[in-house]
Structures are given as C-alpha cells and as structure tokens.
Coordinates of C-alpha atoms and ligand atoms in Angstrom, one line a residue:
X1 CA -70.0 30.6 13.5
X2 CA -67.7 27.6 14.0
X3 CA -70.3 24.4 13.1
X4 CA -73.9 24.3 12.7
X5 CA -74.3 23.9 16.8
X6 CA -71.0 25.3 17.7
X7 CA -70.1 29.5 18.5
X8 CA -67.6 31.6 19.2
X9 CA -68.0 33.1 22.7
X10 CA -65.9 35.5 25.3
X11 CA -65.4 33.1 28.2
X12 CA -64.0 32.8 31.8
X13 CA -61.5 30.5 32.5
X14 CA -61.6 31.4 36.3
X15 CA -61.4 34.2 38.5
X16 CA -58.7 36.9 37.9
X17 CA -57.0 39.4 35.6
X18 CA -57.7 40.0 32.0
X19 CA -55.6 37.2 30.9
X20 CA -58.3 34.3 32.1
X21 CA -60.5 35.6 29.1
X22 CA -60.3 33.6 26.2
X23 CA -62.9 33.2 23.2
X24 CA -63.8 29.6 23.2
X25 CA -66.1 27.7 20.8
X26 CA -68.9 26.2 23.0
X27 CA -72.7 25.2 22.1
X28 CA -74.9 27.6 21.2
X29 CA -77.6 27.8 23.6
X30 CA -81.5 26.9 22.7
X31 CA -84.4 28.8 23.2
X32 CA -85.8 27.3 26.1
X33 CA -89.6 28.0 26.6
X34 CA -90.7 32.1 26.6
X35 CA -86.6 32.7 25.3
X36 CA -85.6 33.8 21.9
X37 CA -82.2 32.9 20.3
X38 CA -80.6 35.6 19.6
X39 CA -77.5 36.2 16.6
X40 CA -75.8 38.8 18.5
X41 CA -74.5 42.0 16.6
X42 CA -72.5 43.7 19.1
X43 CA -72.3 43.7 23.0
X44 CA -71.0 46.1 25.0
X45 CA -69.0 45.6 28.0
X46 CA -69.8 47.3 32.0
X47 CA -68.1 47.7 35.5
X48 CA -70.2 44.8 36.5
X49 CA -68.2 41.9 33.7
X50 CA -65.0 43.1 35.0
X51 CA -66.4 42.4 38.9
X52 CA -67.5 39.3 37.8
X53 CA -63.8 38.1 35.9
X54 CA -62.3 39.0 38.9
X55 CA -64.8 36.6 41.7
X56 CA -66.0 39.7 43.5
X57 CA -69.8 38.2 42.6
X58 CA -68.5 34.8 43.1
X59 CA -71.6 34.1 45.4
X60 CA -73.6 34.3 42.2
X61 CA -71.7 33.1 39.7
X62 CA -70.5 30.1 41.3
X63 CA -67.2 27.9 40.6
X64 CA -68.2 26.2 37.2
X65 CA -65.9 27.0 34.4
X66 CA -65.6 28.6 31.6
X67 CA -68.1 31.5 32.6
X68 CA -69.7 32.8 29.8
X69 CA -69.4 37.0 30.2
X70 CA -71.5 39.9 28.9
X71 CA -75.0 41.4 29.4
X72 CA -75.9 44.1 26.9
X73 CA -76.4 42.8 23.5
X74 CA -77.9 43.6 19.8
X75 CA -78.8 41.5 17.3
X76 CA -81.4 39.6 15.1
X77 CA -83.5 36.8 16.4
X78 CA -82.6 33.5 15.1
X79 CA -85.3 31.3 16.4
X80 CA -88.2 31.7 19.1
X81 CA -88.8 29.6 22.1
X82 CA -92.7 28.1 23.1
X83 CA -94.6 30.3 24.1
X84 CA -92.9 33.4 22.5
X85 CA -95.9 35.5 20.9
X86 CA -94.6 38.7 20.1
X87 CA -91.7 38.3 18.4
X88 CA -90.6 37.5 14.3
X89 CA -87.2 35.6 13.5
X90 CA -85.3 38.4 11.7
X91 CA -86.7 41.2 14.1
X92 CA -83.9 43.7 15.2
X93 CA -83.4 44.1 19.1
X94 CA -81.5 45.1 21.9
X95 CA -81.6 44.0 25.4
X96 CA -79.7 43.3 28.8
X97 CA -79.3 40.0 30.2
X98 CA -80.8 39.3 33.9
X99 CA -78.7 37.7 36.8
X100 CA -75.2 36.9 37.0
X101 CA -74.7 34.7 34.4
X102 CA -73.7 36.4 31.0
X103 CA -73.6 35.5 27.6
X104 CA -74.1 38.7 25.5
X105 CA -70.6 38.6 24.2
X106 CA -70.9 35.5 21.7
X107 CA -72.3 34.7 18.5
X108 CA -75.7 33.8 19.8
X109 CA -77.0 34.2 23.1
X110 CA -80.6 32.9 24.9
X111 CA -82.9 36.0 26.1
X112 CA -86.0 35.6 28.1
X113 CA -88.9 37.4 26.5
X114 CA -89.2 40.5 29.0
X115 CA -85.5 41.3 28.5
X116 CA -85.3 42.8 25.0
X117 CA -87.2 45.2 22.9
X118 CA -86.9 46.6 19.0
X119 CA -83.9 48.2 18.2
X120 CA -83.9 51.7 18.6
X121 CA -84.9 52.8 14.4
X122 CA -81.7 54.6 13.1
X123 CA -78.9 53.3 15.3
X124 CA -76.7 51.0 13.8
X125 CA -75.9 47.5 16.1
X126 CA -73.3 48.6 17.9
X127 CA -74.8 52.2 18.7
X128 CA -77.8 50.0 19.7
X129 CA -75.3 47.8 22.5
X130 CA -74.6 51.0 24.1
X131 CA -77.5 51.1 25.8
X132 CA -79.1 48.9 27.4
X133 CA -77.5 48.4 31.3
X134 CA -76.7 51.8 31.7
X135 CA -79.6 53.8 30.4
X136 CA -81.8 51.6 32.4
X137 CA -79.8 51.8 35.1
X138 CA -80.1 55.9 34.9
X139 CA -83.7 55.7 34.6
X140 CA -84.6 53.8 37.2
X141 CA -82.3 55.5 39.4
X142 CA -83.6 59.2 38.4
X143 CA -87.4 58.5 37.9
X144 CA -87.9 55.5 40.2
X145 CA -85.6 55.7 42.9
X146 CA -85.4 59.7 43.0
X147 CA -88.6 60.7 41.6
X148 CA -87.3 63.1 39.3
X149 CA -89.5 65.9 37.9
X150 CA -89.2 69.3 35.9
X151 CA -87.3 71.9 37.7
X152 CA -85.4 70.1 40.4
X153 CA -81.6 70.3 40.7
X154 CA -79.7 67.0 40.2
X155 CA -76.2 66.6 40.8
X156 CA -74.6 63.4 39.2
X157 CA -71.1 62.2 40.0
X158 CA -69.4 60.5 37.4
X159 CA -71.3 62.2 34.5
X160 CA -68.9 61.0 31.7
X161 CA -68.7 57.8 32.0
X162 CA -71.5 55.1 30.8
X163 CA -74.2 55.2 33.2
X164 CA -73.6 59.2 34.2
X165 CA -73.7 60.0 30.3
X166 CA -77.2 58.3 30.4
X167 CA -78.3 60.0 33.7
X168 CA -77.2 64.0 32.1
X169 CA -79.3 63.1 29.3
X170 CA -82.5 61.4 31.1
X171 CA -82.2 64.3 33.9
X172 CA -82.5 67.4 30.7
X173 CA -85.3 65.3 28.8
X174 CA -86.9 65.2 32.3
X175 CA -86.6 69.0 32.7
X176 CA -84.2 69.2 35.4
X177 CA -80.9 71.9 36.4
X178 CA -77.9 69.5 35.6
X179 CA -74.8 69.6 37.9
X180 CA -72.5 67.4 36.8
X181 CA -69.2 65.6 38.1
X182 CA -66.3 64.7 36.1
X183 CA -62.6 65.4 35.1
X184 CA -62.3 69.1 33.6
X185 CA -61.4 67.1 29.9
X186 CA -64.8 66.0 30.1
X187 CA -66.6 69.2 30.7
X188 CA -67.2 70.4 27.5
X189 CA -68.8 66.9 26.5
X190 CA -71.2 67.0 29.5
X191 CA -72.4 70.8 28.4
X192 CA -73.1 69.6 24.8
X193 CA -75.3 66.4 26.8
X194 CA -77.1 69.1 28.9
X195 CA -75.5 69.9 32.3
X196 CA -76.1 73.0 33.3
X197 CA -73.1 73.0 35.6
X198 CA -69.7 71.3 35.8
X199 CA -67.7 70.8 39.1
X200 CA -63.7 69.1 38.3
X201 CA -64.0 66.3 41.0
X202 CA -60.2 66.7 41.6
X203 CA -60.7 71.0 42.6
X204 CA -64.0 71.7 42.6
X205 CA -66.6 72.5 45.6
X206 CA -68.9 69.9 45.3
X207 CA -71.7 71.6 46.8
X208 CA -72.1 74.4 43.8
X209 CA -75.5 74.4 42.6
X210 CA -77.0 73.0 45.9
X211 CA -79.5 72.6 47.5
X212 CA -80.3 69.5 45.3
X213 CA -83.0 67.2 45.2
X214 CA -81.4 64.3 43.9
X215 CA -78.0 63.7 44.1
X216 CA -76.7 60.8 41.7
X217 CA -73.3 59.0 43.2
X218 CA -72.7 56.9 40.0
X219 CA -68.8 57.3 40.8
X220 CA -69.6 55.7 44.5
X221 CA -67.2 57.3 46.5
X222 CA -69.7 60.3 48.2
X223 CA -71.7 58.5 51.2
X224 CA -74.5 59.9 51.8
X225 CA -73.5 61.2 55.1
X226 CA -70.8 63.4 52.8
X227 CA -74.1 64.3 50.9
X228 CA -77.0 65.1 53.2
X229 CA -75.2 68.7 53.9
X230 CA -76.3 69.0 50.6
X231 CA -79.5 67.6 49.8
X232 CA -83.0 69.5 50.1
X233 CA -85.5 69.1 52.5
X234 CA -87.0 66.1 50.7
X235 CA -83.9 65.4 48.8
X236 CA -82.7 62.0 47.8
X237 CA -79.2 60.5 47.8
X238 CA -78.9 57.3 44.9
X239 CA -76.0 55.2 44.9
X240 CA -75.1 52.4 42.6
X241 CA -72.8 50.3 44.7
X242 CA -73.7 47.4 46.7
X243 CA -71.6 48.0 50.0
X244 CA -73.0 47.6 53.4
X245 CA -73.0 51.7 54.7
X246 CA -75.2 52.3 51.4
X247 CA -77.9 49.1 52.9
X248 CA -77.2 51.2 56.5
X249 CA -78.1 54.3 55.0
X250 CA -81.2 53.0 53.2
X251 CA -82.6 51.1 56.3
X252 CA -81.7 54.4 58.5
X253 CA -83.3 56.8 56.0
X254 CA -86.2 54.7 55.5
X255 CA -87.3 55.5 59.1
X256 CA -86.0 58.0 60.2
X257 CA -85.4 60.7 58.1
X258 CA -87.1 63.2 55.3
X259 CA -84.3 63.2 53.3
X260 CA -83.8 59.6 51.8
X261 CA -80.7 57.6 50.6
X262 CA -81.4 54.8 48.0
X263 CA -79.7 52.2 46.0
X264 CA -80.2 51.0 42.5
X265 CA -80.2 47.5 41.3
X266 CA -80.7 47.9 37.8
X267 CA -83.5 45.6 36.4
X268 CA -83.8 44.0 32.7
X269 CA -87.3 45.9 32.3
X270 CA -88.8 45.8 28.5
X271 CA -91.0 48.8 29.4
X272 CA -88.0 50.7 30.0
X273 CA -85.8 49.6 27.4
X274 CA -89.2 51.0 25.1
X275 CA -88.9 54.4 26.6
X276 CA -85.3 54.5 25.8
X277 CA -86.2 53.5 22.6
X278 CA -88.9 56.2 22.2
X279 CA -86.1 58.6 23.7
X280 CA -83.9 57.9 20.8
X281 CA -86.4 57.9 18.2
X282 CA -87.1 61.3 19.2
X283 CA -83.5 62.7 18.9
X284 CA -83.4 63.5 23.0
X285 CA -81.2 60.0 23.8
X286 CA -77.8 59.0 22.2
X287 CA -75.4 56.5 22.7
X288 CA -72.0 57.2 23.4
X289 CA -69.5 55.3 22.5
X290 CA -65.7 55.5 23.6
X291 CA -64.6 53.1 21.4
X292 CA -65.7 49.8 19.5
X293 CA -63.9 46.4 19.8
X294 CA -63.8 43.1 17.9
X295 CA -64.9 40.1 20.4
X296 CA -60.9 38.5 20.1
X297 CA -59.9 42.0 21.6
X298 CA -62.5 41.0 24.8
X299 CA -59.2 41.1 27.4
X300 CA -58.5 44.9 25.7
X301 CA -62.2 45.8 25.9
X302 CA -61.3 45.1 30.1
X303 CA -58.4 46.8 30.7
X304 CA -60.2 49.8 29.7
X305 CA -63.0 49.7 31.1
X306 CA -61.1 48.8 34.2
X307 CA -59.0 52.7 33.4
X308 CA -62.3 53.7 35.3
X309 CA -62.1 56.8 32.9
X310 CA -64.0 55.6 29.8
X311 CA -66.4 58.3 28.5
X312 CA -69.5 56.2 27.5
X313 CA -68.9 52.6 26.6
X314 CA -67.1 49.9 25.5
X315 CA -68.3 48.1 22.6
X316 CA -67.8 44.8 21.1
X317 CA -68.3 44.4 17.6
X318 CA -69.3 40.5 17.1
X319 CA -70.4 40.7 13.2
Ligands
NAP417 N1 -76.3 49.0 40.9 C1 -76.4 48.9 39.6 O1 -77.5 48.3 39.2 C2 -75.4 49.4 38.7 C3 -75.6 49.5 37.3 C4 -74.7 50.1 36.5 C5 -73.4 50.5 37.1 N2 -73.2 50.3 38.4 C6 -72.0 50.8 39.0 O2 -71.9 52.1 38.8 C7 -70.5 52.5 38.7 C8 -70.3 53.3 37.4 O3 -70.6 52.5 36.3 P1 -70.3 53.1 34.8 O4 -70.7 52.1 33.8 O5 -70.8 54.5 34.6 O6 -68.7 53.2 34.9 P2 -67.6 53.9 34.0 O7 -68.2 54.1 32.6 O8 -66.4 53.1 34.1 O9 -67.4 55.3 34.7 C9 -66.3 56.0 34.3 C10 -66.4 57.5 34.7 O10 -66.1 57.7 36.1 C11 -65.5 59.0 36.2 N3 -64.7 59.1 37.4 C12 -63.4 58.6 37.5 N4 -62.9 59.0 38.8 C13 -63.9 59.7 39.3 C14 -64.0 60.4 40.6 N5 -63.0 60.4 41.5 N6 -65.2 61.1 40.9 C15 -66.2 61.1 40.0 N7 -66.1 60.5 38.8 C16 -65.0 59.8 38.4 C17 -64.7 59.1 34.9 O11 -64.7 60.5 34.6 P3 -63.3 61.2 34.1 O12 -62.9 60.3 32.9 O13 -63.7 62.5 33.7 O14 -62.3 61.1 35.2 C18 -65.4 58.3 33.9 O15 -66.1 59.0 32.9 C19 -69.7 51.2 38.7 O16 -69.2 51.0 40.0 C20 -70.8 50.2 38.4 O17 -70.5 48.9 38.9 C21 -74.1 49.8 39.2

C-alpha cells in the first residue's frame, strides 16, 4: 500500500495495446452499502480484460480514464459495508466482479455481497484467483445452458485453455463422455482432467465421438450451423461469444427447432462460486495455472493471454 487511503492498482490509460497499462496509485475504494472491502491476494487475468484494454466493450466501459482492469480476485476482507450480515473482516474469499468495470487487479478492491464466497479450504490465494470467471462460466454453460446430465456426450472446443479446462472437469464430475478440442501438446493434459476423447483441431475430424448432446464452442470459431450435423436429436450447441449469427441462431432455434443453440453470459453467482467451492473441497475441481505474475508485470500478464494458447490461467500475484 502507498498511504493510508492510497493503492497500487493495474490501470487503463485508454484504449489500445499492452503499453496503455500502467500501475498507478489511486484511492482505494469504500465499501458502499451491501459491499465489502476487499485486500486482494491475487487476480487473475481473462480474454474479456484484454477486450476491454483494447475498446472492443467501449459501449460499457465508457471514455473516462484511467480504467481500472480485472475481475477475478482473492483476498481477505478489510472492512464491511451497511448492511453486510454474513461476512467477518479477516474472512478468506474469492469472487468475480459484475459489469464492465474492473478493479480485481489492485490492492483493494469493492465487492457487492452476492459476488464472493469463502475461499475454497486448501488452495493457496493465487490457486484460489484461478477460478472464479471461468468455472462459472463452465457451469452455467454445461448445467444451465445445456442441461448436462450423466451419460451424455459433450464435445468442448478449446478444452485447454481457462474456461475449457473448467468445462472437462465440471462435464466428468457430471458424469458425462468427454470429447475434447485442443492442440495435440495439450492432449495428454486433457486425458489426466478427464476427456475421454481428444481431436487435434489443426487434423482432426471433428465429428469423432458424435452424436453429441452438448457441444461446448469455448474457442468460438464452430457456428452452430458447422455444428448441427453433429448434434443429437435434442442436442444443444453453447457458444461464448457475443456476435450477432450466435443472437441469430439463438432467436432461430428458440422457435423453430429441437436442437437448440445458446449463448452464455457468465454471471457473478455466489451459489455457484459455493459449488465450485464444494467441488474443490472434494478433490473433483482444480485450478490450473499457466503461470503466476506480479501486478508490475500486468502488460506481460496480456501479451499472453492475448497468445490465445495459455493452458489455464494467468495469474497475478498482488501480495
Ligand atoms: N460469454 C462469457 O460469459 C464468456 C466467459 C468467459 C470466456 N468467454 C470467451 O470464451 C473464449 C475463451 O476464453 P478462455 O478464458 O478459455 O480463453 P483462453 O484461456 O485464452 O483459451 C486458450 C485456449 O484456446 C485453445 N485454442 C487456440 N486455438 C484454437 C482453435 N483454433 N480451436 C480450438 N481451440 C483453440 C488453446 O489450445 P492450444 O493451446 O492447445 O492451441 C488454448 O488452450 C474467449 O473468447 C472469451 O472471451 C466468454
């Protein structure tokens, strides 16, 4: 920390490359009512930061400067908010931040009660950063979006990398056939996760272990025209991007057809962020890291992320 109301924080200087990161000290944030303040441990860093440096989201994120950056986030709570009931200074959690507006990666950081839950028992803080975005992002993708169950077939493409390394894992606990999509290096990785199958998405036949019931397109570059082929007689495509042939294909399939294409917009949800929690404790849910970065290292943390072939995440170590 910097002065008693001053932090060190991963900021935006404006839209663009790496190089408009900077780590700035600016105030640290209060606990407004039903918000704890948070001494942030570690972050971790996701496709959606790097959109957001470079003004694809600009609609949400406006044109005031610096941006603060960074959703997922562990830590200690520092103070509590009114109204906060549940919820000790000194208690260990992990969480995602809602919206578009960021924040995780700094010292301290404001969190709305509904948006953080105890730290998984046993990881350390910056296993615990791992987390959040994209194991909530898998499981409400998989269970709520495709209504996964014991003994379907689920392909997921893009298995290694943060959000597909969450969705092999949630699919086995689940009890379903695992086909997996990824670079051949990865393969071995995504058998000791679970799959049951892995297809190379540079030579392989995508269609091997089809018909599936849900097909995952964490990657985002198999339309669910591409997919359909493919899918069951009730089967259901999930896609992760926001681009307007996935809203087509939703509106389309909601009407008129069995099988279904859907889109997942991951939500902060403390329920969920319990059951990954309750996954951990039980030894079925891990975080995987690719590799672990001090918060001055933030413009390095991008560039890799941006490689688009990180296996698992991107953490930044904050202290
Ligand atoms: N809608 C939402 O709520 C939401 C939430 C989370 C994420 N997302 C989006 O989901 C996407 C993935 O996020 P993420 O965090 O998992 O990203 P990520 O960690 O960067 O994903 C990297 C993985 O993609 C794989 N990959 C690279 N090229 C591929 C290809 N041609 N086909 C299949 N897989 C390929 C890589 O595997 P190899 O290294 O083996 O090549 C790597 O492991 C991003 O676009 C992100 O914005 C959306």
């Amino acid at each position: 920390m910097t002065s008693t109301s001053h932090m060190k924080a991963a900021t935006i200087s404006n839209y663009g490359p790496p190089e408009v990161l900077a780590i700035r000290d600016v105030p640290i944030p209060w606990p407004q009512a039903n918000k704890v303040l948070v001494r942030v441990h570690a972050a971790a860093i996701n496709p959606k930061d790097t959109f957001i440096r470079k003004g694809r989201f600009k609609r949400f994120t406006g044109r005031h400067f610096p941006l603060m950056t960074g959703f997922d986030f562990s830590g200690e709570v520092a103070a509590v908010g009114p109204g906060v009931m549940d919820t000790t200074v000194g208690e260990s959690i992990y969480g995602m931040l809602d919206g578009w507006q960021g924040g995780a990666c700094a010292e301290f950081a404001a969190v709305g009660t509904g948006h953080f839950f105890k730290k998984p028992e046993g990881l350390s803080f910056d296993e615990a950063a791992a987390l959040p975005l994209v194991s909530l992002t898998a499981l409400q993708a998989l269970c709520n979006c495709g209504g996964i169950g014991s003994g379907m077939q689920v392909c997921i493409n893009g298995a290694s990398g943060g959000v597909g390394s969450m969705a092999v894992q949630i699919a086995k606990i689940m009890g379903a056939g695992i086909t997996a999509v990824s670079s051949r290096q990865n393969h071995d990785f995504l058998k000791g996760l679970g799959a049951d199958h892995c297809i190379d998405y540079r030579h392989g036949d995508i269609a091997l272990g089809h018909p599936f019931d849900i097909f995952f397109d964490v990657f985002g570059n198999r339309p669910f025209r591409s997919v359909k082929p493919i899918l069951s007689h009730r089967g259901v495509w999930v896609s992760t991007v926001i681009q307007p042939h996935v809203f087509l294909s939703v509106v389309l399939t909601r009407f008129f057809s069995r099988r279904k294409a859907k889109l997942v917009v991951v939500k902060s949800v403390r329920d969920d962020l319990e059951q990954v929690r309750r996954w951990v404790a039980a030894g079925l849910l891990r975080p995987i890291i690719h590799d672990v970065f001090p918060l001055e290292k933030i413009r390095e943390a991008h560039v890799q992320q941006e490689t688009k072939h990180t296996r698992g995440k991107i953490v930044i170590h904050i202290g």
